[in-house]
Amino acid sequence: LKSLEIEEKINKIRWLKRKNPAHFLLSTNDKTIKLWKVSERDKRVEGYNTKEENGHMRDPASITSLRVPVIKPMELLVEASPRRIFANAHTYHINSISVNSDQETYLSADDLRINLWHLEITDQSFNIVDIKPTNMEELTEVITATEFHPLECNLFVYSSSKGSIRLCDMRAAALCDRHAKLFEEPPDDPSTRSFFSEIISSISDVKLSNSGRYMVSRDYLTLKVWDLHMETKPIESYPVHEYLRTKLCSLYENDC
């Protein structure tokens, strides 16, 4: 048996909609997802009848008068406490999480699978995407990110290392092995295609607009804006770090 050390880091943070004075968020490292409650206090109660200021309980026999507790200001105190821990559902490293618009479920994705969770259930999740081939030598792409639709709780997208984005509908099947839409650019001209073409086309993250009409994807050298009604090409493409295009060979050799 091999024991793998899980690095102390946070891969993704996603906030839940606020329902009370406290904030709730999901965080994930490579293997474990946690639901946190974040709250702040700037007031404290003093003057309890049965408790001293140092926290010790008073002897009831020594209480000779009734005190009315009072609220006093204090230095702002921010507290974060884990409320739930969701673990042991991913074989590979988790790369993204996304909270559903219903605020009851969320997605978690690793290189080959996407799981659907309920925020109230920590020991069970449902596998809704599985791209692991029977023979791992036939693996041609991995999942890089996933995101729920901001308005339609049954729709979600996920991106891949091949530069494609798939839109799936959970109403179609329990296992979303068939996409409803596929967003990808036309193939490169063979005369301009290079060794690095596939590497730099890998999508690192994807995000939908608040209206759910548009989608933004980021690969190594570009930021692309997609219209969900048009799968064939992005409506806008913005170069990022264009100066690196001539240095790809050096970056590759140095494993950047």
Rosetta silent file (secondary structure, phi, psi, omega in degrees, C-alpha in Angstrom):
SEQUENCE: LKSLEIEEKINKIRWLKRKNPAHFLLSTNDKTIKLWKVSERDKRVEGYNTKEENGHMRDPASITSLRVPVIKPMELLVEASPRRIFANAHTYHINSISVNSDQETYLSADDLRINLWHLEITDQSFNIVDIKPTNMEELTEVITATEFHPLECNLFVYSSSKGSIRLCDMRAAALCDRHAKLFEEPPDDPSTRSFFSEIISSISDVKLSNSGRYMVSRDYLTLKVWDLHMETKPIESYPVHEYLRTKLCSLYENDC
SCORE:     score description
SCORE:     0.000 S_00000001
   1 L     0.000  142.013 -179.095    0.000    0.000    0.000 S_00000001
   2 L  -114.839  128.551  177.840    1.195    3.501   -0.832 S_00000001
   3 L   -96.848  123.324 -179.674    0.391    6.504    1.356 S_00000001
   4 L  -103.623  128.471  178.272    0.090    9.766   -0.558 S_00000001
   5 L   -79.311  128.220  178.681    0.605   13.040    1.256 S_00000001
   6 L   -89.489  118.415 -177.538   -2.110   15.589    0.474 S_00000001
   7 L   -64.092  142.745  178.895   -0.545   19.002   -0.001 S_00000001
   8 L   -79.223   95.391  179.513   -1.893   21.822    2.161 S_00000001
   9 L  -158.849  163.858  176.373   -3.526   24.027   -0.434 S_00000001
  10 L  -115.035  121.634  179.401   -6.919   25.190   -1.648 S_00000001
  11 L   -83.082  -40.952 -178.501   -7.779   24.467   -5.281 S_00000001
  12 E  -149.127  148.794  172.273  -11.148   26.222   -5.418 S_00000001
  13 E  -128.529  133.531  176.603  -13.505   28.269   -3.234 S_00000001
  14 E  -132.799  126.602 -179.812  -17.184   28.772   -4.030 S_00000001
  15 E   -85.217  142.700  171.471  -19.523   30.959   -1.968 S_00000001
  16 L   -91.152  157.834  177.701  -23.124   30.007   -1.240 S_00000001
  17 L   -65.352  142.280 -175.662  -25.858   32.620   -1.337 S_00000001
  18 L   -75.847  129.696  179.692  -26.269   34.370    1.983 S_00000001
  19 L  -117.357  -14.899  179.455  -29.339   33.328    4.008 S_00000001
  20 L  -152.641 -177.057 -177.262  -28.475   34.769    7.430 S_00000001
  21 L   -57.497  -22.953  179.724  -25.799   37.003    8.980 S_00000001
  22 L   -85.600  157.919  174.521  -23.183   34.257    8.511 S_00000001
  23 E  -105.082  148.257  175.165  -21.469   33.369    5.241 S_00000001
  24 E  -125.825  139.789  179.252  -21.093   29.797    3.947 S_00000001
  25 E  -143.391  155.249  172.660  -18.508   28.599    1.446 S_00000001
  26 E  -105.569  136.514  174.285  -17.208   25.389   -0.105 S_00000001
  27 E  -130.984  153.430  177.705  -13.482   24.805   -0.381 S_00000001
  28 E  -142.699  142.291  166.172  -11.538   21.904   -1.828 S_00000001
  29 L  -103.704 -152.158 -176.195   -7.992   20.636   -1.899 S_00000001
  30 L   -67.892  -25.942 -172.493   -6.907   17.666   -4.018 S_00000001
  31 L  -130.683  -25.897 -170.415   -9.137   15.146   -2.217 S_00000001
  32 L  -123.031  134.623  177.568  -11.450   16.690    0.386 S_00000001
  33 E  -107.657  137.361  179.947  -14.285   19.217    0.121 S_00000001
  34 E  -128.477  142.303  172.006  -15.391   21.197    3.174 S_00000001
  35 E  -100.314  123.530 -176.237  -18.391   23.384    3.920 S_00000001
  36 E  -112.694  146.133  169.329  -17.393   26.339    6.103 S_00000001
  37 E  -108.200  124.609  179.666  -19.376   28.812    8.171 S_00000001
  38 E  -116.750  121.102 -178.203  -17.753   32.242    8.360 S_00000001
  39 E  -136.383  163.219  177.719  -19.170   34.716   10.869 S_00000001
  40 E  -135.453  147.947  179.758  -18.096   37.878   12.650 S_00000001
  41 E  -131.750  135.563  173.451  -18.903   39.342   16.059 S_00000001
  42 E  -127.445   13.482  177.102  -18.386   42.864   17.368 S_00000001
  43 E  -139.229  151.636  176.529  -20.550   42.556   20.509 S_00000001
  44 E  -138.907  156.802 -179.697  -20.510   40.291   23.539 S_00000001
  45 E   -97.263  130.985  177.655  -22.879   39.571   26.420 S_00000001
  46 E  -126.291  159.670  174.614  -21.712   40.311   29.961 S_00000001
  47 L    87.709   35.744  175.765  -23.284   40.020   33.406 S_00000001
  48 L   -68.807  150.634  178.779  -24.565   36.437   33.469 S_00000001
  49 L   -76.568  -35.691 -173.191  -26.084   35.309   36.763 S_00000001
  50 L  -106.606    5.105 -176.895  -24.540   31.838   36.787 S_00000001
  51 E  -134.378  134.075  175.717  -21.240   32.504   35.013 S_00000001
  52 L   -75.446  168.092 -179.887  -18.214   34.565   35.985 S_00000001
  53 L   -65.547  -26.294  179.509  -16.486   36.857   33.469 S_00000001
  54 L   -83.970    1.100  176.716  -13.650   34.301   33.173 S_00000001
  55 L    99.334  -13.422 -179.659  -16.138   31.623   32.117 S_00000001
  56 L   -73.119  145.384  179.410  -16.256   29.673   35.387 S_00000001
  57 E   -78.355  139.809  178.820  -19.679   28.703   36.738 S_00000001
  58 L   -85.560  150.519  175.414  -20.801   30.396   39.953 S_00000001
  59 L   -71.393  119.646 -178.784  -22.036   28.491   42.986 S_00000001
  60 H   -53.505  -29.944 -178.175  -25.847   28.944   42.969 S_00000001
  61 H   -69.734  -21.074 -177.765  -25.757   29.286   46.763 S_00000001
  62 H   -88.707   -6.758 -178.695  -23.562   32.383   46.451 S_00000001
  63 L   -80.943  115.013 -177.393  -26.001   34.224   44.178 S_00000001
  64 L  -111.234  -11.021 -179.337  -27.800   36.828   46.287 S_00000001
  65 L  -143.191  158.590 -179.366  -29.104   39.177   43.594 S_00000001
  66 L   -97.063  126.377  178.939  -30.460   38.985   40.077 S_00000001
  67 L  -107.570  145.275  175.788  -28.389   40.586   37.332 S_00000001
  68 L   -99.567  117.182  179.449  -29.630   41.546   33.881 S_00000001
  69 L   -59.299  146.014  179.361  -27.073   40.616   31.180 S_00000001
  70 E  -124.850  153.551  178.001  -25.960   43.500   28.973 S_00000001
  71 E   -98.568  127.134 -179.318  -24.519   43.638   25.450 S_00000001
  72 E  -123.431  148.539  178.046  -21.174   45.424   25.130 S_00000001
  73 E   -70.028  153.206  177.917  -19.053   46.260   22.065 S_00000001
  74 E  -145.533  169.097  177.398  -15.849   44.322   21.446 S_00000001
  75 E   -65.310  139.448 -176.240  -13.070   44.160   18.888 S_00000001
  76 E   -56.620  127.955 -179.713  -14.269   42.593   15.639 S_00000001
  77 E  -121.143  121.712  178.203  -13.797   38.823   15.744 S_00000001
  78 E  -103.264  127.688 -177.855  -13.999   36.725   12.569 S_00000001
  79 E  -121.768  137.139  175.304  -14.627   33.007   13.054 S_00000001
  80 E  -127.815  125.183 -178.494  -14.463   30.200   10.494 S_00000001
  81 E  -134.835  135.030  177.914  -15.597   26.702   11.404 S_00000001
  82 E   -71.893  128.844 -179.692  -15.997   23.583    9.218 S_00000001
  83 E   -98.241  -37.582  179.329  -19.610   22.394    9.205 S_00000001
  84 E  -144.063  149.900  178.169  -19.379   19.384    6.887 S_00000001
  85 E  -125.544  123.945 -179.915  -16.606   17.342    5.285 S_00000001
  86 E  -110.143  112.520 -174.022  -17.144   15.538    1.974 S_00000001
  87 L  -136.838  172.450  172.015  -14.385   13.004    1.332 S_00000001
  88 L    62.066   33.402  178.983  -13.433    9.711   -0.340 S_00000001
  89 L  -116.760   -7.179 -177.327  -15.344   10.276   -3.586 S_00000001
  90 L  -125.575  129.933  176.262  -12.505   11.081   -5.998 S_00000001
  91 L   -80.258  -35.530 -178.253   -9.675    8.837   -7.140 S_00000001
  92 L  -106.451  171.113 -175.116   -7.901   11.661   -8.936 S_00000001
  93 L   -66.782  133.178  178.039   -7.171   15.225   -7.852 S_00000001
  94 L   -72.695  129.031 -179.703  -10.192   17.535   -7.630 S_00000001
  95 L  -108.923  -18.716 -178.762   -9.787   20.510   -9.967 S_00000001
  96 E  -160.030  156.458  172.524  -13.090   22.360   -9.554 S_00000001
  97 E  -137.092  154.170 -179.439  -16.359   22.662   -7.649 S_00000001
  98 E  -150.405  128.137 -179.892  -19.557   24.510   -8.564 S_00000001
  99 E   -86.563  135.986 -179.424  -22.657   25.297   -6.490 S_00000001
 100 L   -73.961  159.543  178.558  -26.035   24.822   -8.180 S_00000001
 101 L   -67.613  -19.230  176.867  -28.564   27.631   -8.497 S_00000001
 102 L   -77.336   -8.514  179.187  -30.889   25.648   -6.192 S_00000001
 103 L    59.663   21.180  178.963  -28.284   26.135   -3.408 S_00000001
 104 L  -119.126  -24.770 -177.483  -28.843   22.502   -2.383 S_00000001
 105 E  -127.228  163.440  175.731  -26.475   20.581   -4.654 S_00000001
 106 E  -152.952  162.956  179.256  -23.009   21.069   -6.100 S_00000001
 107 E  -107.221  147.978  168.777  -20.564   19.481   -8.552 S_00000001
 108 E  -133.841  138.011 -175.567  -17.004   18.330   -7.982 S_00000001
 109 E  -128.059  139.664  167.762  -14.704   17.325  -10.831 S_00000001
 110 L  -117.661 -164.258 -174.378  -11.403   15.514  -11.114 S_00000001
 111 L   -62.123  -30.486 -172.331   -9.463   14.547  -14.247 S_00000001
 112 L  -124.852  -11.590 -175.374  -11.870   11.797  -15.305 S_00000001
 113 E  -139.895  153.266  172.409  -15.118   12.105  -13.343 S_00000001
 114 E  -124.340  130.128 -179.522  -17.715   14.611  -12.193 S_00000001
 115 E  -113.269  147.273  176.294  -19.796   13.919   -9.072 S_00000001
 116 E  -107.610  127.136 -177.974  -23.076   15.460   -7.923 S_00000001
 117 E  -118.356  156.526  166.160  -23.455   16.099   -4.172 S_00000001
 118 E  -106.188  136.438 -175.483  -26.186   17.275   -1.832 S_00000001
 119 L   -63.026  -20.413 -178.974  -24.979   19.793    0.732 S_00000001
 120 L   -91.780   -8.893 -174.426  -26.765   17.912    3.538 S_00000001
 121 L  -120.114  114.782 -174.347  -25.283   14.482    2.694 S_00000001
 122 L   -95.159  -18.405 -172.492  -21.554   13.960    3.234 S_00000001
 123 L  -107.463   13.095 -178.916  -21.181   10.228    2.630 S_00000001
 124 L  -149.354  134.186  173.762  -22.870    9.835   -0.764 S_00000001
 125 E  -140.302  164.053 -178.434  -22.464   11.373   -4.201 S_00000001
 126 E  -116.565  127.574  178.274  -23.642   10.466   -7.698 S_00000001
 127 E   -78.724  117.321 -176.751  -21.263   10.053  -10.615 S_00000001
 128 E  -111.136  -15.607  173.861  -22.766   11.966  -13.558 S_00000001
 129 E  -138.710  131.089  178.176  -19.774   12.116  -15.941 S_00000001
 130 E  -142.260  108.638 -178.761  -17.158    9.398  -16.394 S_00000001
 131 L  -106.107   12.209 -179.556  -14.679    9.637  -19.277 S_00000001
 132 L   -70.750  121.253  178.918  -12.283    6.976  -17.989 S_00000001
 133 L   -76.798  161.028  177.910  -11.640    4.469  -20.815 S_00000001
 134 L   -60.389  -41.682  176.334  -11.439    0.733  -20.193 S_00000001
 135 L  -107.956  115.096 -176.177   -7.818    0.867  -21.290 S_00000001
 136 H   -62.659  -18.599  177.153   -6.037    3.912  -19.860 S_00000001
 137 H   -69.097  -16.542  179.079   -3.669    3.881  -22.841 S_00000001
 138 H   -90.516    2.502 -179.792   -6.635    5.043  -24.924 S_00000001
 139 L   -67.266  125.174 -177.868   -7.087    8.187  -22.806 S_00000001
 140 L  -116.146  -15.608 -179.797   -6.944   11.252  -25.067 S_00000001
 141 L  -155.034  161.254  176.883   -8.256   14.053  -22.837 S_00000001
 142 L  -130.112  159.029  177.617   -9.007   14.938  -19.228 S_00000001
 143 E   -78.114  134.384 -178.312  -11.595   17.139  -17.529 S_00000001
 144 E  -111.842  -25.212 -179.660  -10.176   20.520  -16.510 S_00000001
 145 E  -165.907  157.307  174.661  -13.175   22.392  -15.015 S_00000001
 146 E  -141.563  152.591 -176.789  -16.929   22.225  -14.489 S_00000001
 147 E  -153.126  132.392  174.107  -19.591   24.871  -13.872 S_00000001
 148 E   -74.990  151.095  171.762  -23.340   24.831  -13.218 S_00000001
 149 L   -66.935  138.350 -175.479  -25.660   27.022  -15.280 S_00000001
 150 L   -70.374  -16.979 -176.951  -26.543   30.088  -13.148 S_00000001
 151 L  -121.489  -39.329 -177.787  -30.308   29.792  -13.777 S_00000001
 152 L   -94.838  108.368 -172.762  -31.134   26.281  -15.045 S_00000001
 153 L   -70.632  -10.713 -179.700  -30.354   23.834  -12.230 S_00000001
 154 L   -95.084   -6.523 -176.830  -30.336   20.843  -14.600 S_00000001
 155 E  -106.420  142.737  172.754  -27.638   22.219  -16.944 S_00000001
 156 E  -151.138  161.136  177.204  -23.879   22.251  -16.476 S_00000001
 157 E  -122.571  155.292  169.539  -20.758   22.556  -18.619 S_00000001
 158 E  -144.345  145.989 -177.171  -17.335   20.986  -18.385 S_00000001
 159 E  -107.106  164.674 -176.770  -14.129   21.725  -20.262 S_00000001
 160 E  -133.721  169.193  179.327  -11.339   19.449  -21.394 S_00000001
 161 L   -72.197   -9.136  177.572   -7.634   19.449  -22.130 S_00000001
 162 L   -90.474    0.414  178.259   -8.458   19.252  -25.842 S_00000001
 163 L    88.693   11.821 -179.992   -9.985   22.734  -25.823 S_00000001
 164 L  -105.495  154.585  177.266  -13.620   21.637  -26.033 S_00000001
 165 E  -127.135  129.079 -179.371  -16.543   22.521  -23.751 S_00000001
 166 E  -111.267  133.631  174.105  -19.569   20.255  -23.347 S_00000001
 167 E  -100.860  125.596 -177.421  -23.005   21.358  -22.178 S_00000001
 168 E  -121.739  150.843  178.639  -24.958   18.551  -20.478 S_00000001
 169 E  -117.578  116.385 -177.112  -28.553   18.202  -19.295 S_00000001
 170 L   -69.598  -11.958  176.939  -29.061   16.018  -16.212 S_00000001
 171 L   -76.614  -19.409 -175.483  -32.675   15.400  -17.232 S_00000001
 172 L   -73.793  -39.076 -178.191  -31.517   13.379  -20.247 S_00000001
 173 L  -164.409  157.823  178.883  -29.845   10.553  -18.309 S_00000001
 174 L   -66.095  -38.476  175.269  -28.422    9.675  -14.906 S_00000001
 175 L  -106.582  114.041 -175.007  -24.957    9.396  -16.478 S_00000001
 176 L   -83.674   64.180  179.264  -24.348   12.350  -18.790 S_00000001
 177 L   -83.898   -4.526  174.557  -22.094   10.502  -21.225 S_00000001
 178 L  -123.060  128.804 -177.576  -23.747   12.319  -24.133 S_00000001
 179 L   -87.044  155.974  175.085  -23.608   16.090  -24.319 S_00000001
 180 L   -84.220  -34.543  178.205  -26.402   18.384  -25.480 S_00000001
 181 E  -143.075  149.769  178.102  -23.956   20.845  -27.057 S_00000001
 182 E  -127.034  117.667 -179.618  -20.265   20.824  -27.941 S_00000001
 183 E  -103.480  115.951  175.561  -18.369   24.100  -28.111 S_00000001
 184 L  -158.784  152.486 -179.183  -15.068   23.975  -29.950 S_00000001
 185 L   -78.564  157.317  175.595  -13.238   25.930  -32.597 S_00000001
 186 L   -58.840  150.689 -179.643  -12.726   24.614  -36.138 S_00000001
 187 L   -58.012  147.635  177.718   -9.553   22.506  -36.522 S_00000001
 188 L   -65.516  154.417  172.878   -6.332   24.400  -37.159 S_00000001
 189 L   -64.544  124.290 -178.506   -4.916   24.617  -40.626 S_00000001
 190 L   -51.996  -29.550 -178.118   -2.464   21.672  -40.856 S_00000001
 191 L   -72.162  -22.462 -179.100    0.138   24.035  -42.289 S_00000001
 192 L  -106.503   -5.949 -178.340    0.080   26.204  -39.146 S_00000001
 193 L   -73.045  138.821 -179.221   -0.401   23.442  -36.588 S_00000001
 194 L  -126.789  178.507  178.710    2.583   22.799  -34.326 S_00000001
 195 L   -59.448  -30.797 -174.822    3.670   20.439  -31.577 S_00000001
 196 L   -90.129   -5.616 -173.766    2.329   22.914  -29.001 S_00000001
 197 H   -55.859  -46.689 -178.151   -1.101   23.476  -30.575 S_00000001
 198 H   -72.237  -34.104 -179.008   -2.893   20.886  -28.447 S_00000001
 199 H   -65.311  -46.077 -176.272   -1.005   21.818  -25.269 S_00000001
 200 H   -78.572  -11.730  178.741   -1.891   25.521  -25.411 S_00000001
 201 L   -85.393   -9.466  179.535   -5.516   24.779  -26.351 S_00000001
 202 L   -61.040  128.375 -177.129   -6.172   23.035  -23.009 S_00000001
 203 L   -85.214  127.647 -178.709   -8.833   25.003  -21.114 S_00000001
 204 L   -90.016  -28.029  179.232   -7.876   25.902  -17.552 S_00000001
 205 E  -160.930  158.238  179.533  -11.242   27.309  -16.443 S_00000001
 206 E  -141.918  142.342 -177.384  -14.741   28.111  -17.672 S_00000001
 207 E  -144.618  135.449  177.149  -17.354   30.528  -16.325 S_00000001
 208 E   -95.678  148.296  177.741  -20.939   31.336  -17.351 S_00000001
 209 L   -70.396  163.105 -178.806  -22.378   34.852  -17.266 S_00000001
 210 L   -60.846  -28.861  179.629  -25.078   35.716  -14.722 S_00000001
 211 L   -79.621  -17.779 -176.973  -27.691   35.631  -17.493 S_00000001
 212 L    80.355    3.129 -177.877  -26.590   32.160  -18.613 S_00000001
 213 L   -86.609  -32.873 -175.036  -26.373   33.345  -22.237 S_00000001
 214 E  -119.355  162.071 -177.792  -22.597   33.673  -22.487 S_00000001
 215 E  -142.537  140.257  178.974  -19.602   31.670  -21.385 S_00000001
 216 E  -115.663  133.633  176.851  -15.946   32.586  -20.903 S_00000001
 217 E  -126.565  149.785 -179.403  -13.114   30.086  -21.263 S_00000001
 218 E  -126.245  122.864  170.374   -9.400   30.511  -20.627 S_00000001
 219 L  -111.395 -163.835 -171.397   -6.639   28.546  -22.291 S_00000001
 220 L   -65.924  -38.111 -173.396   -2.895   29.169  -22.191 S_00000001
 221 L  -120.778   -1.904 -177.377   -2.766   32.143  -24.548 S_00000001
 222 E  -141.917  156.689  170.924   -6.353   33.326  -25.051 S_00000001
 223 E  -117.362  121.781 -174.426   -9.573   34.291  -23.307 S_00000001
 224 E  -116.231  141.516  175.877  -12.643   33.346  -25.357 S_00000001
 225 E  -110.689  126.232 -178.079  -16.267   34.456  -25.066 S_00000001
 226 E  -114.142  147.084  169.635  -18.914   32.006  -26.302 S_00000001
 227 E   -99.183  125.722 -176.930  -22.612   32.418  -27.033 S_00000001
 228 L   -63.403  -12.050  176.861  -24.489   29.328  -25.825 S_00000001
 229 L   -90.276   -2.946 -177.944  -26.590   29.530  -28.999 S_00000001
 230 L  -134.160  109.710 -174.024  -23.508   29.163  -31.231 S_00000001
 231 L   -89.943  -20.017 -167.117  -21.306   26.103  -30.831 S_00000001
 232 L   -75.281  -28.558 -179.225  -19.023   26.457  -33.853 S_00000001
 233 L  -163.921  157.352  177.812  -16.762   29.295  -32.714 S_00000001
 234 L   -72.599  153.848  178.934  -16.384   31.938  -29.986 S_00000001
 235 L   -83.891  -21.318  176.036  -17.893   35.368  -30.572 S_00000001
 236 E  -143.553  147.516  176.207  -14.810   37.071  -29.116 S_00000001
 237 E  -141.059  124.002 -176.775  -11.209   36.010  -28.584 S_00000001
 238 E  -116.923  124.104  178.146   -8.688   38.046  -26.605 S_00000001
 239 E   -68.858  140.779  177.807   -4.950   37.254  -26.637 S_00000001
 240 L  -129.530  131.923 -178.920   -3.305   36.858  -23.231 S_00000001
 241 L    53.867   46.325 -177.494    0.469   36.771  -22.730 S_00000001
 242 H   -58.988  -29.792 -178.809    0.997   36.950  -26.478 S_00000001
 243 H   -63.803  -17.281  179.655    4.727   37.505  -25.934 S_00000001
 244 H   -79.786  -13.578 -176.062    4.977   33.892  -24.713 S_00000001
 245 H   -58.661  -35.011 -179.207    3.984   32.501  -28.107 S_00000001
 246 H   -85.140   -2.723 -176.500    7.577   32.690  -29.345 S_00000001
 247 H  -116.818   16.886 -175.579    8.904   31.123  -26.132 S_00000001
 248 H   -61.632  -37.537 -178.845    6.752   27.984  -25.986 S_00000001
 249 H   -63.008  -45.190  179.422    9.673   25.667  -26.642 S_00000001
 250 H   -65.159  -41.243  178.781   11.662   27.091  -23.733 S_00000001
 251 H   -63.228  -40.478 -179.208    8.608   26.991  -21.437 S_00000001
 252 H   -65.304  -42.827 -178.778    7.925   23.371  -22.356 S_00000001
 253 H   -66.590  -29.015  179.617   11.512   22.316  -21.688 S_00000001
 254 L   -95.099    8.266  175.973   11.401   24.004  -18.282 S_00000001
 255 L    56.755   45.080  178.266    8.024   22.399  -17.468 S_00000001
 256 L   -88.969    0.000    0.000    6.244   25.747  -16.987 S_00000001
